[in-house]
Amino acid sequence: MLMPLPARLHALVREYETLLAEEGRTGTDTPSPRLRDLAYTLCVSTGTRDIEQALEAARTYLGTAAAAPAETPARTTGYALGVPRRPVEDVRIRRTTADA
């Protein structure tokens, strides 16, 4: 399953919990549209259908992501799009008459 970047997932969890606490203090009976949107996004992001399960999955994933060693990013080749990318040194810049 695809998972969002840990920083993005952390931001979603933090925003959801902050907004939930704010709405709890004001005594709002129905969740705001933003809170519902955050709950939906967290569920989709974690592959769950319940916000409690989504929060648990997000926290588990964030704990695992924080414990994992940082990987050195490989040089982008463009193969993710199915198109090999030429090395930078092979790229030539064409000068136009406007550049001269």
Short mmCIF file of N, CA and C in Angstrom, two decimals, residues 31-66:
data_model
loop_
_atom_site.label_atom_id
_atom_site.label_comp_id
_atom_site.label_asym_id
_atom_site.label_seq_id
_atom_site.Cartn_x
_atom_site.Cartn_y
_atom_site.Cartn_z
N PRO A 31 -19.32 17.57 13.90
CA PRO A 31 -17.96 17.93 13.48
C PRO A 31 -17.99 18.92 12.32
N SER A 32 -17.01 19.77 12.29
CA SER A 32 -16.90 20.75 11.21
C SER A 32 -16.55 20.04 9.90
N PRO A 33 -16.80 20.68 8.78
CA PRO A 33 -16.42 20.08 7.50
C PRO A 33 -14.92 19.79 7.42
N ARG A 34 -14.10 20.65 8.00
CA ARG A 34 -12.66 20.43 7.96
C ARG A 34 -12.28 19.18 8.77
N LEU A 35 -12.91 19.00 9.92
CA LEU A 35 -12.61 17.82 10.73
C LEU A 35 -13.04 16.54 9.99
N ARG A 36 -14.19 16.58 9.34
CA ARG A 36 -14.63 15.43 8.54
C ARG A 36 -13.67 15.17 7.39
N ASP A 37 -13.20 16.23 6.74
CA ASP A 37 -12.24 16.08 5.65
C ASP A 37 -10.93 15.45 6.14
N LEU A 38 -10.46 15.90 7.29
CA LEU A 38 -9.24 15.34 7.86
C LEU A 38 -9.42 13.87 8.22
N ALA A 39 -10.57 13.54 8.79
CA ALA A 39 -10.83 12.14 9.14
C ALA A 39 -10.85 11.28 7.88
N TYR A 40 -11.49 11.76 6.84
CA TYR A 40 -11.55 11.02 5.58
C TYR A 40 -10.15 10.84 5.00
N THR A 41 -9.37 11.91 4.98
CA THR A 41 -8.02 11.86 4.42
C THR A 41 -7.13 10.90 5.21
N LEU A 42 -7.25 10.92 6.52
CA LEU A 42 -6.47 9.98 7.34
C LEU A 42 -6.88 8.54 7.07
N CYS A 43 -8.18 8.30 6.92
CA CYS A 43 -8.64 6.94 6.62
C CYS A 43 -8.13 6.47 5.26
N VAL A 44 -8.22 7.33 4.27
CA VAL A 44 -7.73 6.96 2.94
C VAL A 44 -6.22 6.76 2.97
N SER A 45 -5.52 7.62 3.66
CA SER A 45 -4.06 7.55 3.72
C SER A 45 -3.55 6.30 4.41
N THR A 46 -4.34 5.76 5.33
CA THR A 46 -3.91 4.59 6.09
C THR A 46 -4.63 3.31 5.68
N GLY A 47 -5.56 3.41 4.74
CA GLY A 47 -6.28 2.23 4.27
C GLY A 47 -7.26 1.68 5.28
N THR A 48 -7.84 2.56 6.08
CA THR A 48 -8.81 2.15 7.09
C THR A 48 -10.15 2.81 6.81
N ARG A 49 -11.17 2.43 7.59
CA ARG A 49 -12.50 3.01 7.41
C ARG A 49 -13.01 3.69 8.67
N ASP A 50 -12.22 3.69 9.71
CA ASP A 50 -12.61 4.25 10.99
C ASP A 50 -11.50 5.18 11.45
N ILE A 51 -11.86 6.34 11.98
CA ILE A 51 -10.84 7.32 12.34
C ILE A 51 -9.95 6.81 13.47
N GLU A 52 -10.49 6.05 14.40
CA GLU A 52 -9.65 5.51 15.48
C GLU A 52 -8.61 4.54 14.92
N GLN A 53 -9.02 3.70 13.99
CA GLN A 53 -8.08 2.78 13.34
C GLN A 53 -7.07 3.56 12.51
N ALA A 54 -7.52 4.63 11.87
CA ALA A 54 -6.63 5.46 11.06
C ALA A 54 -5.56 6.12 11.92
N LEU A 55 -5.97 6.64 13.07
CA LEU A 55 -5.00 7.28 13.96
C LEU A 55 -4.00 6.26 14.51
N GLU A 56 -4.50 5.08 14.85
CA GLU A 56 -3.60 4.03 15.35
C GLU A 56 -2.61 3.61 14.26
N ALA A 57 -3.11 3.42 13.05
CA ALA A 57 -2.24 3.02 11.93
C ALA A 57 -1.22 4.12 11.63
N ALA A 58 -1.66 5.37 11.68
CA ALA A 58 -0.76 6.49 11.40
C ALA A 58 0.34 6.55 12.46
N ARG A 59 -0.02 6.40 13.72
CA ARG A 59 0.98 6.45 14.79
C ARG A 59 1.96 5.29 14.67
N THR A 60 1.45 4.12 14.33
CA THR A 60 2.33 2.96 14.15
C THR A 60 3.29 3.20 12.99
N TYR A 61 2.76 3.68 11.88
CA TYR A 61 3.59 3.96 10.71
C TYR A 61 4.63 5.04 11.02
N LEU A 62 4.20 6.09 11.71
CA LEU A 62 5.14 7.17 12.04
C LEU A 62 6.23 6.68 12.98
N GLY A 63 5.88 5.79 13.91
CA GLY A 63 6.89 5.21 14.80
C GLY A 63 7.88 4.36 14.04
N THR A 64 7.38 3.60 13.08
CA THR A 64 8.25 2.76 12.25
C THR A 64 9.12 3.62 11.34
N ALA A 65 8.53 4.66 10.77
CA ALA A 65 9.27 5.53 9.86
C ALA A 65 10.37 6.28 10.60
N ALA A 66 10.10 6.66 11.85
CA ALA A 66 11.11 7.38 12.63
C ALA A 66 12.26 6.47 13.02
#
